Amino acid sequence: MGRLTALISSLLLVIPLVLGGEYDFTVEVPAGKFQCFFQPVDLTKHKTLEVDYQVIDGGDLNINFMILHGANILKQDQLKVDGSHRIELNQPGDYQVCFDNSFSYQSRKVVFFEIFLFDAHGNLDEADLSAMARTDADLSSKMNELGVTIDEFHRRANGIKNNLNKVEYHQALLRAHEARDRAVMSANFDRVTFWSVVHTLVMVGVAGVQVFMIRSLFEENSKIGKVLRKGKFD
């Protein structure tokens, strides 16, 4: 058991880790503003860029969206609640992820978005730390004794890592959906409360006017009562 533990500890030093292929942000875009966020791209590592976004709070939960490279518009959405775009990268440099709330004069928008950078094999951009691992002269013999190869270990570890990345991605989407539903629920509650108070005040006011006018009908010196009884002032 001790030899197996030592072997796994040695192998963990040569497993590549995901350090910079996935980014998620929650930003607030003020009313009447246009905001962009820059993502540098290295074509030697990055082949595909994917952006997922969702408006989770503010106004009618819609926004304009663009992906730009320089002055070129690569992808664009108009007044969308959410969206997902994937583009093939053929030019290096900074790509801009932009959110346009200039059409709104009062409502700010809270947007959750994620950026994924994939390599030629469809994997997230990774930093290979194998060059930093310590070399174990007995590693090959230990693995041969256990009937395990480094490639097989890497393949299984990468499979677990990819599955965990998918779980994290779906959890982030569920959190964004939950935040958006909570914002909608809160907005509906505020709207229902406001109009309930308005209707209650109107009903109380109408009831008061009715009581006052009925009392005026039975008061001898009431001018309003005289108008209601005779249709004119004396």
Tab-separated table of C-alpha atoms in Angstrom:
chain	number	residue	atom	x	y	z
A	1	MET	CA	0.000	0.000	0.000
A	2	GLY	CA	2.878	2.334	0.815
A	3	ARG	CA	4.499	1.718	-2.573
A	4	LEU	CA	1.201	2.468	-4.356
A	5	THR	CA	0.824	5.728	-2.413
A	6	ALA	CA	4.372	6.768	-3.281
A	7	LEU	CA	3.735	5.934	-6.942
A	8	ILE	CA	0.552	8.010	-7.081
A	9	SER	CA	2.344	10.915	-5.390
A	10	SER	CA	5.055	10.779	-8.048
A	11	LEU	CA	2.532	10.658	-10.869
A	12	LEU	CA	0.570	13.613	-9.532
A	13	LEU	CA	3.629	15.755	-10.120
A	14	VAL	CA	3.454	15.177	-13.869
A	15	ILE	CA	-0.291	15.685	-14.364
A	16	PRO	CA	-1.045	18.849	-16.372
A	17	LEU	CA	-3.236	21.381	-14.570
A	18	VAL	CA	-5.754	23.820	-15.992
A	19	LEU	CA	-4.566	27.291	-15.072
A	20	GLY	CA	-5.797	29.663	-17.722
A	21	GLY	CA	-8.292	28.103	-20.158
A	22	GLU	CA	-11.541	29.013	-18.408
A	23	TYR	CA	-12.649	32.357	-17.027
A	24	ASP	CA	-15.982	33.403	-15.518
A	25	PHE	CA	-17.094	36.875	-14.485
A	26	THR	CA	-20.139	38.664	-13.130
A	27	VAL	CA	-20.213	42.314	-14.196
A	28	GLU	CA	-22.599	45.239	-13.928
A	29	VAL	CA	-23.253	47.322	-17.051
A	30	PRO	CA	-24.719	50.737	-16.069
A	31	ALA	CA	-27.679	52.221	-17.912
A	32	GLY	CA	-26.676	53.887	-21.173
A	33	LYS	CA	-23.172	52.379	-21.141
A	34	PHE	CA	-21.130	50.168	-23.478
A	35	GLN	CA	-18.468	47.979	-21.862
A	36	CYS	CA	-15.827	45.668	-23.353
A	37	PHE	CA	-13.534	43.060	-21.805
A	38	PHE	CA	-10.318	41.953	-23.501
A	39	GLN	CA	-9.087	38.380	-23.857
A	40	PRO	CA	-5.560	37.837	-25.278
A	41	VAL	CA	-5.152	34.897	-27.664
A	42	ASP	CA	-1.999	32.955	-28.549
A	43	LEU	CA	-2.500	30.974	-31.770
A	44	THR	CA	0.251	28.537	-30.819
A	45	LYS	CA	-2.033	27.303	-28.011
A	46	HIS	CA	-5.532	28.609	-28.697
A	47	LYS	CA	-7.594	27.424	-31.658
A	48	THR	CA	-11.184	28.015	-30.517
A	49	LEU	CA	-12.831	30.684	-28.379
A	50	GLU	CA	-16.223	30.150	-26.741
A	51	VAL	CA	-18.238	32.754	-24.862
A	52	ASP	CA	-21.426	32.029	-22.892
A	53	TYR	CA	-23.377	34.863	-21.274
A	54	GLN	CA	-26.610	35.421	-19.378
A	55	VAL	CA	-28.325	38.538	-18.024
A	56	ILE	CA	-29.266	37.734	-14.429
A	57	ASP	CA	-30.625	41.058	-13.157
A	58	GLY	CA	-31.874	44.434	-14.322
A	59	GLY	CA	-34.773	45.732	-16.411
A	60	ASP	CA	-36.194	43.232	-18.899
A	61	LEU	CA	-33.089	41.004	-18.589
A	62	ASN	CA	-31.848	41.775	-22.101
A	63	ILE	CA	-28.681	43.273	-23.567
A	64	ASN	CA	-26.786	43.688	-26.825
A	65	PHE	CA	-23.706	41.500	-27.214
A	66	MET	CA	-20.691	41.517	-29.543
A	67	ILE	CA	-17.366	39.762	-30.013
A	68	LEU	CA	-14.843	42.021	-31.732
A	69	HIS	CA	-11.348	41.647	-33.087
A	70	GLY	CA	-10.031	45.070	-33.876
A	71	ALA	CA	-12.815	46.814	-35.795
A	72	ASN	CA	-14.328	43.539	-37.064
A	73	ILE	CA	-17.580	42.275	-35.527
A	74	LEU	CA	-17.295	38.480	-35.326
A	75	LYS	CA	-20.526	37.709	-33.456
A	76	GLN	CA	-23.488	39.871	-32.482
A	77	ASP	CA	-26.785	39.547	-30.582
A	78	GLN	CA	-29.550	42.125	-30.210
A	79	LEU	CA	-31.632	42.376	-27.019
A	80	LYS	CA	-30.976	38.802	-25.909
A	81	VAL	CA	-31.360	37.323	-22.429
A	82	ASP	CA	-28.557	34.797	-22.949
A	83	GLY	CA	-26.404	33.317	-25.664
A	84	SER	CA	-23.488	31.077	-26.548
A	85	HIS	CA	-20.974	31.625	-29.348
A	86	ARG	CA	-17.942	29.675	-30.538
A	87	ILE	CA	-15.463	31.026	-33.084
A	88	GLU	CA	-12.405	29.525	-34.761
A	89	LEU	CA	-9.323	31.600	-34.075
A	90	ASN	CA	-7.191	32.567	-37.067
A	91	GLN	CA	-5.718	35.869	-35.900
A	92	PRO	CA	-3.668	36.531	-32.756
A	93	GLY	CA	-4.184	39.493	-30.471
A	94	ASP	CA	-6.847	40.739	-28.090
A	95	TYR	CA	-10.449	39.724	-28.661
A	96	GLN	CA	-13.146	41.955	-27.163
A	97	VAL	CA	-16.276	40.670	-25.440
A	98	CYS	CA	-18.671	43.636	-25.366
A	99	PHE	CA	-22.009	44.309	-23.688
A	100	ASP	CA	-24.124	47.244	-24.884
A	101	ASN	CA	-26.736	48.671	-22.514
A	102	SER	CA	-26.934	52.063	-24.230
A	103	PHE	CA	-30.586	51.464	-25.207
A	104	SER	CA	-31.600	51.511	-21.524
A	105	TYR	CA	-31.964	54.904	-19.848
A	106	GLN	CA	-32.702	53.713	-16.305
A	107	SER	CA	-31.944	50.013	-15.772
A	108	ARG	CA	-28.467	48.670	-15.170
A	109	LYS	CA	-27.810	45.048	-16.173
A	110	VAL	CA	-25.917	42.375	-14.262
A	111	VAL	CA	-24.321	39.882	-16.659
A	112	PHE	CA	-22.660	36.554	-15.927
A	113	PHE	CA	-20.352	35.306	-18.685
A	114	GLU	CA	-17.697	32.655	-19.226
A	115	ILE	CA	-14.785	32.503	-21.669
A	116	PHE	CA	-13.253	29.204	-22.782
A	117	LEU	CA	-10.017	28.796	-24.755
A	118	PHE	CA	-9.591	25.422	-26.460
A	119	ASP	CA	-6.581	23.885	-28.148
A	120	ALA	CA	-6.532	21.983	-31.448
A	121	HIS	CA	-7.812	18.838	-29.701
A	122	GLY	CA	-10.784	20.587	-28.119
A	123	ASN	CA	-9.228	20.651	-24.661
A	124	LEU	CA	-9.023	23.693	-22.437
A	125	ASP	CA	-5.776	25.638	-22.536
A	126	GLU	CA	-3.449	23.899	-20.110
A	127	ALA	CA	-0.101	24.460	-18.514
A	128	ASP	CA	2.009	21.324	-18.730
A	129	LEU	CA	4.010	21.036	-15.525
A	130	SER	CA	5.690	17.760	-16.463
A	131	ALA	CA	8.943	19.591	-17.101
A	132	MET	CA	8.900	20.748	-13.482
A	133	ALA	CA	8.338	17.252	-12.055
A	134	ARG	CA	10.997	15.393	-10.162
A	135	THR	CA	12.502	12.417	-11.976
A	136	ASP	CA	12.210	9.106	-10.178
A	137	ALA	CA	14.697	6.509	-11.422
A	138	ASP	CA	12.591	3.681	-9.973
A	139	LEU	CA	9.277	4.988	-11.368
A	140	SER	CA	9.237	2.768	-14.476
A	141	SER	CA	10.041	-0.387	-12.534
A	142	LYS	CA	7.381	0.404	-9.911
A	143	MET	CA	4.759	0.983	-12.598
A	144	ASN	CA	5.736	-2.218	-14.403
A	145	GLU	CA	5.255	-4.125	-11.191
A	146	LEU	CA	1.758	-2.667	-10.821
A	147	GLY	CA	0.905	-3.136	-14.497
A	148	VAL	CA	0.225	0.594	-15.005
A	149	THR	CA	1.635	2.903	-17.680
A	150	ILE	CA	2.098	6.662	-17.430
A	151	ASP	CA	0.067	7.226	-20.596
A	152	GLU	CA	-2.841	5.236	-19.205
A	153	PHE	CA	-2.653	7.124	-15.920
A	154	HIS	CA	-2.596	10.455	-17.778
A	155	ARG	CA	-5.550	9.437	-19.920
A	156	ARG	CA	-7.671	8.479	-16.936
A	157	ALA	CA	-6.644	11.550	-14.936
A	158	ASN	CA	-7.441	13.826	-17.870
A	159	GLY	CA	-10.823	12.128	-18.259
A	160	ILE	CA	-11.613	12.823	-14.607
A	161	LYS	CA	-10.415	16.423	-15.000
A	162	ASN	CA	-12.596	16.986	-18.080
A	163	ASN	CA	-15.629	15.577	-16.295
A	164	LEU	CA	-14.991	17.866	-13.325
A	165	ASN	CA	-14.701	20.827	-15.711
A	166	LYS	CA	-18.101	19.920	-17.175
A	167	VAL	CA	-19.597	19.667	-13.686
A	168	GLU	CA	-18.165	23.071	-12.774
A	169	TYR	CA	-19.524	24.579	-15.998
A	170	HIS	CA	-23.051	23.262	-15.418
A	171	GLN	CA	-22.960	24.356	-11.780
A	172	ALA	CA	-22.040	27.873	-12.894
A	173	LEU	CA	-24.960	27.869	-15.342
A	174	LEU	CA	-27.332	26.672	-12.616
A	175	ARG	CA	-26.097	29.432	-10.309
A	176	ALA	CA	-26.700	31.998	-13.050
A	177	HIS	CA	-30.208	30.628	-13.703
A	178	GLU	CA	-30.959	30.702	-9.980
A	179	ALA	CA	-29.739	34.293	-9.686
A	180	ARG	CA	-31.838	35.342	-12.682
A	181	ASP	CA	-34.959	33.608	-11.338
A	182	ARG	CA	-34.414	35.220	-7.942
A	183	ALA	CA	-34.106	38.647	-9.594
A	184	VAL	CA	-37.318	38.070	-11.586
A	185	MET	CA	-39.126	36.907	-8.444
A	186	SER	CA	-37.938	39.962	-6.507
A	187	ALA	CA	-38.984	42.327	-9.318
A	188	ASN	CA	-42.424	40.702	-9.549
A	189	PHE	CA	-42.836	40.905	-5.774
A	190	ASP	CA	-41.965	44.621	-5.782
A	191	ARG	CA	-44.349	45.262	-8.696
A	192	VAL	CA	-47.232	43.364	-7.079
A	193	THR	CA	-46.625	45.126	-3.740
A	194	PHE	CA	-46.556	48.567	-5.375
A	195	TRP	CA	-49.782	48.120	-7.333
A	196	SER	CA	-51.490	46.471	-4.357
A	197	VAL	CA	-50.732	49.540	-2.243
A	198	VAL	CA	-51.941	51.855	-5.039
A	199	HIS	CA	-55.209	49.933	-5.476
A	200	THR	CA	-55.765	49.845	-1.713
A	201	LEU	CA	-55.287	53.623	-1.460
A	202	VAL	CA	-57.653	54.189	-4.377
A	203	MET	CA	-60.302	51.956	-2.814
A	204	VAL	CA	-59.961	53.714	0.546
A	205	GLY	CA	-60.179	57.089	-1.190
A	206	VAL	CA	-63.288	56.075	-3.171
A	207	ALA	CA	-64.903	54.707	-0.005
A	208	GLY	CA	-64.192	57.993	1.811
A	209	VAL	CA	-65.699	60.051	-1.033
A	210	GLN	CA	-68.793	57.851	-1.076
A	211	VAL	CA	-69.286	58.207	2.684
A	212	PHE	CA	-68.817	61.978	2.470
A	213	MET	CA	-71.303	62.362	-0.388
A	214	ILE	CA	-73.910	60.152	1.283
A	215	ARG	CA	-73.603	62.161	4.504
A	216	SER	CA	-73.954	65.388	2.477
A	217	LEU	CA	-77.347	64.190	1.216
A	218	PHE	CA	-78.678	64.234	4.795
A	219	GLU	CA	-77.085	67.490	5.948
A	220	GLU	CA	-79.345	70.536	5.660
A	221	ASN	CA	-76.589	73.138	5.205
A	222	SER	CA	-74.266	71.108	2.970
A	223	LYS	CA	-73.701	72.770	-0.393
A	224	ILE	CA	-72.725	69.463	-1.963
A	225	GLY	CA	-75.914	67.939	-0.529
A	226	LYS	CA	-77.984	70.728	-2.071
A	227	VAL	CA	-76.310	70.154	-5.463
A	228	LEU	CA	-76.969	66.430	-5.255
A	229	ARG	CA	-80.603	66.994	-4.210
A	230	LYS	CA	-81.447	69.879	-6.549
A	231	GLY	CA	-78.698	69.812	-9.160
A	232	LYS	CA	-77.609	73.428	-8.437
A	233	PHE	CA	-76.542	75.821	-5.649
A	234	ASP	CA	-79.208	78.055	-4.097
